[in-house]
Amino acid sequence: MRALVIEVFDLAPSLAAAAEVFAAAGVPFALAGQLAIWVWAPGSRQGFAKVVEFAVRAVDMPSIDVALVAAGYEVLPLSRGGAAIRVGATRVNFIDRRVEFVALFTAAVDAAQRGSGTTNPDGRVFPVVPPDFLIAMKLATGDPRDERDVERLLDAGTDYDLARATVRTHLGPAVANRLDHIGARVGRAEAARYRPGVLADSGVAISRPW
């Protein structure tokens, strides 16, 4: 009989390593990924985190690379843009999405720095990507599996109009329409305002003469 082995990811080493790297680099950043989802949608914590992810600005990646090398880490490039470290229990992604979504990640980091949303895992305080930007990041992947996180954030009461505006600004109207379908699926009444033929600010159907 095979023994059941359950791997538990200890966040502490990764959070500590990231904090040291950011302190040395002196650049803004924001907690992203699954940990950020847990901050804004606490009821979703039944999921697992296998890596700690941070959003960073592409312009700051050279400073982060220097700090990583100075700390003795091997810098592993991320195909989507950014860098990673994988040393024992330390698993961190520094994501800038320089290939496609530089403006989105830059704006997300800036918004996190201005916002009041912070979490305090392992005794450290980190800025957190705001939920509207998290929704945009999840939709940007194009992976249907990430829609579940979008649903969790919408279920948690994320400002729908703000999220849609952020998605439309950075990903375009087609993806904003996809958000409307997700919003309707989870019962967000605001999504109905953006249906074709409905005035977005009133919910009144438009009568066309043609």
Coordinates of N, CA and C in Angstrom, one line a residue:
M1 N 0.8 -1.2 0.0 CA 0.0 0.0 0.0 C 0.9 1.2 0.0
R2 N 0.6 2.2 -0.9 CA 1.3 3.4 -1.0 C 0.9 4.4 0.1
A3 N 1.9 5.1 0.7 CA 1.5 6.1 1.7 C 1.1 7.3 1.0
L4 N 0.1 8.0 1.6 CA -0.4 9.2 1.0 C 0.5 10.4 1.5
V5 N 1.1 11.1 0.6 CA 2.0 12.2 0.9 C 1.3 13.5 0.4
I6 N 1.1 14.4 1.4 CA 0.5 15.7 1.0 C 1.5 16.8 1.2
E7 N 1.9 17.4 0.1 CA 2.9 18.5 0.2 C 2.3 19.8 0.7
V8 N 2.8 20.4 1.7 CA 2.3 21.6 2.2 C 3.4 22.7 1.9
F9 N 3.0 23.8 1.2 CA 3.9 24.8 0.9 C 4.0 25.8 2.0
D10 N 5.1 26.0 2.6 CA 5.4 27.0 3.7 C 5.7 28.3 3.0
L11 N 4.8 29.3 3.3 CA 4.9 30.6 2.6 C 6.1 31.4 3.2
A12 N 6.4 31.2 4.5 CA 7.3 32.0 5.2 C 8.7 32.3 4.5
P13 N 9.4 31.2 4.0 CA 10.7 31.5 3.4 C 10.5 32.3 2.1
S14 N 9.5 32.1 1.4 CA 9.3 32.9 0.1 C 9.0 34.4 0.4
L15 N 8.1 34.6 1.4 CA 7.8 36.0 1.8 C 9.0 36.7 2.3
A16 N 9.8 36.0 3.1 CA 11.0 36.6 3.7 C 12.0 37.0 2.6
A17 N 12.2 36.0 1.7 CA 13.1 36.3 0.6 C 12.7 37.5 -0.3
A18 N 11.4 37.5 -0.6 CA 10.9 38.6 -1.4 C 11.1 40.0 -0.7
A19 N 10.8 40.0 0.6 CA 10.9 41.2 1.4 C 12.3 41.7 1.3
E20 N 13.3 40.8 1.4 CA 14.7 41.2 1.4 C 15.1 41.8 0.0
V21 N 14.6 41.1 -1.0 CA 14.9 41.5 -2.4 C 14.3 42.9 -2.7
F22 N 13.1 43.1 -2.3 CA 12.5 44.4 -2.6 C 13.1 45.5 -1.7
A23 N 13.5 45.2 -0.5 CA 14.2 46.2 0.3 C 15.5 46.6 -0.4
A24 N 16.3 45.6 -0.9 CA 17.5 45.9 -1.5 C 17.4 46.6 -2.9
A25 N 16.3 46.3 -3.6 CA 16.1 46.9 -4.9 C 15.5 48.3 -4.8
G26 N 14.8 48.5 -3.7 CA 14.2 49.8 -3.5 C 13.1 50.2 -4.5
V27 N 12.3 49.2 -4.9 CA 11.3 49.5 -6.0 C 9.9 49.1 -5.4
P28 N 8.8 49.7 -6.0 CA 7.5 49.3 -5.6 C 7.1 48.0 -6.1
F29 N 6.1 47.4 -5.4 CA 5.7 46.0 -5.8 C 4.3 45.8 -5.2
A30 N 3.7 44.7 -5.5 CA 2.4 44.4 -4.9 C 2.2 42.8 -4.9
L31 N 1.7 42.3 -3.8 CA 1.3 40.9 -3.7 C 0.2 40.6 -4.7
A32 N 0.4 39.5 -5.5 CA -0.5 39.1 -6.5 C -0.8 37.6 -6.4
G33 N -1.4 37.1 -7.4 CA -1.6 35.6 -7.4 C -2.6 35.1 -6.4
Q34 N -2.5 33.9 -6.0 CA -3.4 33.3 -5.1 C -3.5 33.9 -3.7
L35 N -2.4 34.4 -3.2 CA -2.4 35.1 -1.9 C -3.2 36.4 -1.9
A36 N -3.1 37.1 -3.0 CA -3.9 38.3 -3.2 C -5.4 38.0 -3.3
I37 N -5.7 36.9 -3.9 CA -7.1 36.4 -4.0 C -7.6 36.2 -2.6
W38 N -6.8 35.5 -1.8 CA -7.2 35.2 -0.4 C -7.5 36.4 0.4
V39 N -6.7 37.5 0.1 CA -6.9 38.8 0.9 C -8.3 39.3 0.6
W40 N -8.7 39.4 -0.7 CA -9.9 40.1 -1.1 C -11.1 39.1 -1.0
A41 N -10.9 37.8 -1.1 CA -12.0 36.8 -1.1 C -11.6 35.8 0.0
P42 N -11.7 36.1 1.2 CA -11.2 35.2 2.3 C -11.9 33.8 2.2
G43 N -13.1 33.7 1.7 CA -13.8 32.5 1.6 C -13.3 31.5 0.6
S44 N -12.3 32.0 -0.2 CA -11.7 31.1 -1.2 C -10.5 30.4 -0.8
R45 N -10.2 30.4 0.5 CA -8.9 29.9 1.0 C -8.8 28.4 0.9
Q46 N -9.8 27.7 0.4 CA -9.7 26.3 0.2 C -8.7 25.9 -0.9
G47 N -8.3 26.9 -1.7 CA -7.3 26.6 -2.7 C -5.9 26.5 -2.2
F48 N -5.0 26.1 -3.1 CA -3.6 25.9 -2.7 C -2.7 26.9 -3.4
A49 N -1.7 27.4 -2.7 CA -0.7 28.2 -3.3 C 0.6 27.5 -3.3
K50 N 1.2 27.4 -4.5 CA 2.4 26.6 -4.7 C 3.6 27.6 -4.9
V51 N 3.3 28.8 -5.1 CA 4.4 29.8 -5.3 C 3.8 31.2 -4.8
V52 N 4.7 32.1 -4.3 CA 4.3 33.4 -3.9 C 4.6 34.3 -5.1
E53 N 3.6 35.1 -5.6 CA 3.7 35.9 -6.7 C 3.5 37.4 -6.4
F54 N 4.4 38.2 -7.1 CA 4.3 39.6 -6.9 C 4.3 40.3 -8.3
A55 N 3.4 41.3 -8.4 CA 3.4 42.1 -9.6 C 4.5 43.2 -9.4
V56 N 5.3 43.4 -10.5 CA 6.3 44.5 -10.4 C 6.2 45.3 -11.8
R57 N 6.8 46.4 -11.8 CA 6.9 47.2 -13.0 C 8.1 46.8 -13.9
A58 N 7.8 46.7 -15.2 CA 8.9 46.3 -16.1 C 10.1 47.2 -15.9
V59 N 9.9 48.4 -15.7 CA 11.0 49.4 -15.6 C 11.9 49.1 -14.4
D60 N 11.4 48.4 -13.4 CA 12.1 48.1 -12.2 C 12.8 46.7 -12.2
M61 N 12.6 45.9 -13.2 CA 13.1 44.5 -13.2 C 14.7 44.5 -13.2
P62 N 15.4 45.4 -13.9 CA 16.8 45.4 -13.8 C 17.3 45.6 -12.3
S63 N 16.7 46.4 -11.5 CA 17.0 46.6 -10.1 C 16.7 45.3 -9.3
I64 N 15.6 44.7 -9.7 CA 15.3 43.4 -9.0 C 16.3 42.3 -9.3
D65 N 16.7 42.3 -10.6 CA 17.7 41.3 -11.0 C 19.0 41.5 -10.3
V66 N 19.4 42.7 -10.2 CA 20.6 43.0 -9.4 C 20.5 42.5 -8.0
A67 N 19.4 42.8 -7.4 CA 19.2 42.4 -6.0 C 19.2 40.9 -5.8
L68 N 18.6 40.2 -6.8 CA 18.5 38.8 -6.7 C 19.9 38.2 -6.8
V69 N 20.7 38.7 -7.7 CA 22.1 38.2 -7.9 C 22.9 38.5 -6.7
A70 N 22.8 39.7 -6.1 CA 23.5 40.1 -4.9 C 23.2 39.2 -3.8
A71 N 21.9 38.7 -3.7 CA 21.5 37.8 -2.6 C 21.9 36.4 -2.8
G72 N 22.5 36.1 -4.0 CA 23.0 34.8 -4.3 C 22.0 33.9 -5.0
Y73 N 20.9 34.4 -5.5 CA 19.9 33.6 -6.2 C 20.3 33.5 -7.7
E74 N 19.9 32.4 -8.3 CA 20.0 32.2 -9.7 C 18.7 32.8 -10.3
V75 N 18.8 33.7 -11.2 CA 17.6 34.4 -11.8 C 17.1 33.5 -12.9
L76 N 15.9 33.1 -12.7 CA 15.2 32.3 -13.7 C 14.2 33.1 -14.5
P77 N 14.3 33.3 -15.8 CA 13.4 34.2 -16.5 C 12.0 33.5 -16.7
L78 N 11.0 34.3 -16.6 CA 9.6 33.9 -16.8 C 9.2 34.2 -18.2
S79 N 8.7 33.2 -19.0 CA 8.3 33.4 -20.4 C 7.3 34.6 -20.5
R80 N 6.4 34.7 -19.5 CA 5.4 35.8 -19.6 C 6.0 37.2 -19.3
G81 N 7.2 37.2 -18.8 CA 7.8 38.5 -18.4 C 8.1 38.6 -16.9
G82 N 9.3 38.7 -16.5 CA 9.7 38.7 -15.1 C 10.8 37.7 -14.8
A83 N 10.9 37.4 -13.5 CA 11.9 36.5 -13.0 C 11.4 35.6 -11.9
A84 N 12.0 34.5 -11.6 CA 11.6 33.6 -10.6 C 12.8 33.1 -9.8
I85 N 12.6 32.8 -8.5 CA 13.6 32.1 -7.8 C 13.0 30.8 -7.2
R86 N 13.8 29.7 -7.3 CA 13.4 28.4 -6.8 C 14.6 27.8 -6.1
V87 N 14.6 27.9 -4.8 CA 15.7 27.4 -4.0 C 15.0 26.7 -2.8
G88 N 15.0 25.4 -2.8 CA 14.4 24.7 -1.6 C 12.9 25.1 -1.5
A89 N 12.6 25.6 -0.3 CA 11.2 26.0 0.0 C 10.9 27.4 -0.5
T90 N 11.9 28.1 -1.1 CA 11.7 29.5 -1.5 C 11.3 29.5 -3.0
R91 N 10.0 29.9 -3.2 CA 9.5 29.9 -4.6 C 8.7 31.2 -4.8
V92 N 9.4 32.1 -5.6 CA 8.8 33.4 -5.8 C 8.8 33.8 -7.2
N93 N 7.7 34.3 -7.7 CA 7.7 34.9 -9.1 C 7.6 36.4 -9.0
F94 N 8.4 37.1 -9.7 CA 8.4 38.6 -9.8 C 7.9 38.8 -11.3
I95 N 6.6 39.2 -11.4 CA 6.0 39.2 -12.7 C 5.8 40.6 -13.2
D96 N 6.2 40.9 -14.4 CA 6.0 42.3 -15.0 C 5.2 42.2 -16.3
R97 N 5.0 41.0 -16.9 CA 4.3 40.8 -18.1 C 4.8 41.8 -19.2
R98 N 6.1 41.9 -19.3 CA 6.7 42.9 -20.3 C 6.3 42.5 -21.7
V99 N 5.9 41.3 -22.0 CA 5.7 40.8 -23.4 C 4.4 41.4 -23.9
E100 N 3.3 41.5 -23.0 CA 2.0 41.9 -23.5 C 1.3 43.0 -22.6
F101 N 1.5 42.9 -21.3 CA 0.6 43.7 -20.4 C 1.4 44.6 -19.5
V102 N 2.4 45.3 -20.0 CA 3.2 46.2 -19.2 C 2.4 47.2 -18.5
A103 N 1.5 47.9 -19.3 CA 0.7 48.9 -18.7 C -0.2 48.4 -17.6
L104 N -0.8 47.3 -17.8 CA -1.7 46.7 -16.8 C -0.9 46.4 -15.5
F105 N 0.2 45.8 -15.5 CA 1.0 45.5 -14.3 C 1.6 46.8 -13.7
T106 N 2.0 47.7 -14.5 CA 2.5 49.0 -13.9 C 1.4 49.7 -13.2
A107 N 0.2 49.8 -13.8 CA -0.9 50.5 -13.2 C -1.4 49.7 -11.9
A108 N -1.3 48.4 -11.9 CA -1.7 47.6 -10.7 C -0.8 47.9 -9.6
V109 N 0.5 47.9 -9.8 CA 1.5 48.2 -8.8 C 1.3 49.6 -8.2
D110 N 1.1 50.6 -9.1 CA 0.9 51.9 -8.7 C -0.4 52.1 -7.8
A111 N -1.4 51.4 -8.2 CA -2.7 51.4 -7.5 C -2.5 50.8 -6.1
A112 N -1.8 49.7 -6.1 CA -1.5 49.0 -4.8 C -0.8 49.9 -3.8
Q113 N 0.2 50.7 -4.4 CA 1.0 51.6 -3.5 C 0.1 52.7 -3.0
R114 N -0.9 53.1 -3.7 CA -1.8 54.2 -3.3 C -2.9 53.7 -2.4
G115 N -3.2 52.4 -2.5 CA -4.4 51.9 -1.8 C -4.1 51.6 -0.4
S116 N -5.2 51.2 0.3 CA -5.2 50.9 1.7 C -5.1 49.4 2.0
G117 N -5.3 48.6 0.9 CA -5.3 47.2 1.1 C -3.9 46.6 1.3
T118 N -3.7 46.1 2.5 CA -2.4 45.4 2.8 C -2.7 44.2 3.6
T119 N -1.8 43.3 3.5 CA -2.0 42.1 4.4 C -0.7 41.9 5.2
N120 N -0.7 41.1 6.2 CA 0.4 41.0 7.1 C 0.8 39.5 7.3
P121 N 1.1 38.8 6.2 CA 1.5 37.4 6.4 C 2.9 37.3 7.0
D122 N 3.1 36.4 8.0 CA 4.4 36.2 8.6 C 5.0 37.5 9.2
G123 N 4.1 38.4 9.7 CA 4.6 39.6 10.3 C 5.1 40.7 9.4
R124 N 5.0 40.5 8.1 CA 5.4 41.6 7.2 C 4.2 42.2 6.5
V125 N 4.3 43.4 6.2 CA 3.2 44.1 5.6 C 3.6 44.3 4.1
F126 N 2.6 43.9 3.2 CA 2.8 44.0 1.8 C 1.6 44.7 1.1
P127 N 1.9 45.6 0.2 CA 0.8 46.1 -0.6 C 0.2 45.0 -1.4
V128 N -1.1 45.1 -1.7 CA -1.8 44.0 -2.4 C -2.4 44.6 -3.7
V129 N -2.3 43.9 -4.8 CA -3.0 44.3 -6.0 C -4.5 44.4 -5.7
P130 N -5.1 45.6 -6.1 CA -6.5 45.8 -5.8 C -7.3 44.8 -6.6
P131 N -8.5 44.5 -6.1 CA -9.3 43.4 -6.7 C -9.7 43.6 -8.2
D132 N -9.9 44.9 -8.6 CA -10.3 45.2 -10.0 C -9.1 44.8 -10.9
F133 N -7.9 45.1 -10.4 CA -6.7 44.7 -11.2 C -6.5 43.2 -11.2
L134 N -6.8 42.6 -10.1 CA -6.6 41.1 -10.0 C -7.6 40.5 -11.1
I135 N -8.8 41.0 -11.2 CA -9.7 40.4 -12.1 C -9.1 40.6 -13.6
A136 N -8.6 41.8 -13.8 CA -8.0 42.0 -15.2 C -6.8 41.1 -15.4
M137 N -6.0 40.9 -14.4 CA -4.8 39.9 -14.5 C -5.3 38.5 -14.8
K138 N -6.4 38.1 -14.1 CA -6.9 36.7 -14.3 C -7.5 36.6 -15.7
L139 N -8.2 37.6 -16.2 CA -8.8 37.5 -17.5 C -7.7 37.6 -18.6
A140 N -6.6 38.3 -18.3 CA -5.5 38.4 -19.3 C -4.9 37.1 -19.7
T141 N -4.9 36.1 -18.8 CA -4.3 34.9 -19.1 C -5.0 34.1 -20.2
G142 N -6.3 34.4 -20.4 CA -7.0 33.6 -21.4 C -7.3 32.2 -21.0
D143 N -7.0 31.8 -19.8 CA -7.2 30.4 -19.3 C -8.5 30.3 -18.6
P144 N -9.4 29.5 -19.1 CA -10.7 29.3 -18.4 C -10.6 29.0 -16.9
R145 N -9.6 28.3 -16.5 CA -9.4 28.0 -15.1 C -9.3 29.2 -14.2
D146 N -8.8 30.3 -14.8 CA -8.6 31.6 -14.0 C -10.0 32.3 -13.8
E147 N -11.0 31.9 -14.6 CA -12.3 32.5 -14.4 C -12.9 32.2 -13.0
R148 N -12.5 31.0 -12.5 CA -13.0 30.7 -11.1 C -12.5 31.7 -10.1
D149 N -11.3 32.2 -10.2 CA -10.9 33.3 -9.3 C -11.6 34.6 -9.5
V150 N -11.9 34.9 -10.8 CA -12.8 36.0 -11.1 C -14.1 35.9 -10.4
E151 N -14.7 34.7 -10.5 CA -16.0 34.5 -9.8 C -15.9 34.7 -8.3
R152 N -14.8 34.2 -7.7 CA -14.6 34.4 -6.3 C -14.5 35.9 -5.9
L153 N -13.8 36.6 -6.7 CA -13.7 38.1 -6.4 C -15.0 38.8 -6.6
L154 N -15.8 38.4 -7.6 CA -17.1 39.0 -7.8 C -18.0 38.6 -6.7
D155 N -18.0 37.4 -6.3 CA -18.8 36.9 -5.1 C -18.5 37.6 -3.9
A156 N -17.2 38.1 -3.7 CA -16.8 38.7 -2.5 C -17.2 40.2 -2.5
G157 N -17.8 40.7 -3.5 CA -18.3 42.1 -3.5 C -17.4 43.1 -4.2
T158 N -16.5 42.7 -5.0 CA -15.7 43.6 -5.8 C -16.5 44.6 -6.5
D159 N -16.2 45.9 -6.5 CA -16.9 46.9 -7.2 C -16.9 46.5 -8.7
Y160 N -18.1 46.2 -9.2 CA -18.2 45.7 -10.6 C -17.9 46.7 -11.6
D161 N -18.5 47.9 -11.5 CA -18.2 48.9 -12.5 C -16.8 49.3 -12.6
L162 N -16.1 49.4 -11.4 CA -14.7 49.7 -11.4 C -13.9 48.6 -12.1
A163 N -14.2 47.3 -11.7 CA -13.5 46.2 -12.3 C -13.7 46.2 -13.8
R164 N -14.9 46.4 -14.3 CA -15.2 46.4 -15.7 C -14.4 47.6 -16.4
A165 N -14.4 48.7 -15.8 CA -13.6 49.8 -16.4 C -12.1 49.5 -16.5
T166 N -11.6 48.9 -15.5 CA -10.2 48.5 -15.5 C -9.9 47.5 -16.6
V167 N -10.8 46.5 -16.7 CA -10.6 45.5 -17.7 C -10.7 46.1 -19.1
R168 N -11.7 46.9 -19.3 CA -11.9 47.5 -20.6 C -10.7 48.4 -21.0
T169 N -10.2 49.2 -20.0 CA -9.0 50.0 -20.3 C -7.8 49.2 -20.7
H170 N -7.5 48.1 -20.0 CA -6.3 47.4 -20.3 C -6.4 46.2 -21.2
L171 N -7.6 45.7 -21.3 CA -7.8 44.4 -22.1 C -8.7 44.6 -23.3
G172 N -9.5 45.7 -23.3 CA -10.4 46.0 -24.4 C -11.8 45.5 -24.2
P173 N -12.7 46.0 -25.1 CA -14.1 45.7 -24.9 C -14.5 44.3 -25.0
A174 N -13.8 43.5 -25.8 CA -14.2 42.1 -25.9 C -14.0 41.3 -24.6
V175 N -12.9 41.6 -23.9 CA -12.7 41.0 -22.6 C -13.7 41.5 -21.6
A176 N -14.0 42.8 -21.7 CA -15.0 43.4 -20.8 C -16.3 42.7 -21.0
N177 N -16.7 42.4 -22.2 CA -17.9 41.6 -22.4 C -17.9 40.2 -21.8
R178 N -16.7 39.6 -21.9 CA -16.5 38.3 -21.2 C -16.8 38.4 -19.7
L179 N -16.3 39.5 -19.1 CA -16.5 39.7 -17.7 C -18.0 39.8 -17.4
D180 N -18.7 40.5 -18.4 CA -20.2 40.6 -18.2 C -20.8 39.2 -18.1
H181 N -20.4 38.3 -18.9 CA -21.0 36.9 -18.9 C -20.6 36.2 -17.6
I182 N -19.4 36.4 -17.1 CA -19.1 35.8 -15.8 C -19.9 36.5 -14.7
G183 N -20.0 37.8 -14.8 CA -20.8 38.5 -13.7 C -22.2 38.0 -13.7
A184 N -22.8 37.9 -14.9 CA -24.2 37.4 -14.9 C -24.3 36.0 -14.3
R185 N -23.3 35.2 -14.6 CA -23.3 33.8 -14.1 C -23.3 33.7 -12.6
V186 N -22.6 34.6 -12.0 CA -22.5 34.6 -10.5 C -23.6 35.5 -9.8
G187 N -24.5 36.1 -10.7 CA -25.6 36.8 -10.1 C -25.3 38.3 -9.8
R188 N -24.3 38.9 -10.5 CA -24.0 40.3 -10.3 C -25.0 41.1 -11.2
A189 N -26.0 41.8 -10.6 CA -27.0 42.5 -11.4 C -26.4 43.5 -12.2
E190 N -25.3 44.1 -11.8 CA -24.6 45.2 -12.6 C -24.3 44.8 -14.0
A191 N -24.0 43.5 -14.2 CA -23.5 43.0 -15.5 C -24.6 43.2 -16.6
A192 N -25.9 43.2 -16.1 CA -27.0 43.3 -17.1 C -27.0 44.7 -17.7
R193 N -26.4 45.7 -17.0 CA -26.4 47.1 -17.6 C -25.6 47.2 -18.8
Y194 N -24.7 46.3 -19.0 CA -23.7 46.4 -20.2 C -24.1 45.5 -21.3
R195 N -25.3 44.9 -21.3 CA -25.8 44.1 -22.4 C -26.0 45.0 -23.6
P196 N -25.7 44.5 -24.8 CA -26.0 45.3 -26.0 C -27.5 45.7 -26.0
G197 N -27.7 47.0 -26.3 CA -29.1 47.5 -26.4 C -29.6 48.0 -25.0
V198 N -28.7 48.1 -24.0 CA -29.1 48.6 -22.7 C -28.2 49.8 -22.4
L199 N -28.7 50.9 -21.9 CA -27.9 52.0 -21.5 C -27.2 51.6 -20.2
A200 N -25.8 51.8 -20.3 CA -25.0 51.4 -19.2 C -25.3 52.1 -17.9
D201 N -25.7 53.4 -18.0 CA -25.9 54.1 -16.7 C -27.3 54.1 -16.2
S202 N -28.3 53.5 -16.9 CA -29.7 53.6 -16.5 C -30.4 52.2 -16.4
G203 N -29.8 51.2 -17.2 CA -30.5 50.0 -17.3 C -31.8 50.0 -18.1
V204 N -31.9 51.1 -18.9 CA -33.1 51.2 -19.8 C -32.8 50.7 -21.2
A205 N -33.7 49.9 -21.7 CA -33.4 49.3 -23.1 C -33.5 50.4 -24.1
I206 N -32.6 50.4 -25.1 CA -32.6 51.3 -26.2 C -33.5 50.9 -27.3
S207 N -34.4 51.7 -27.7 CA -35.3 51.4 -28.9 C -34.7 52.0 -30.1
R208 N -34.4 51.2 -31.1 CA -33.7 51.7 -32.3 C -34.8 51.6 -33.5
P209 N -34.8 52.6 -34.4 CA -35.7 52.7 -35.4 C -35.4 51.8 -36.6
W210 N -34.3 51.1 -36.6 CA -33.9 50.3 -37.7 C -33.7 48.9 -37.3

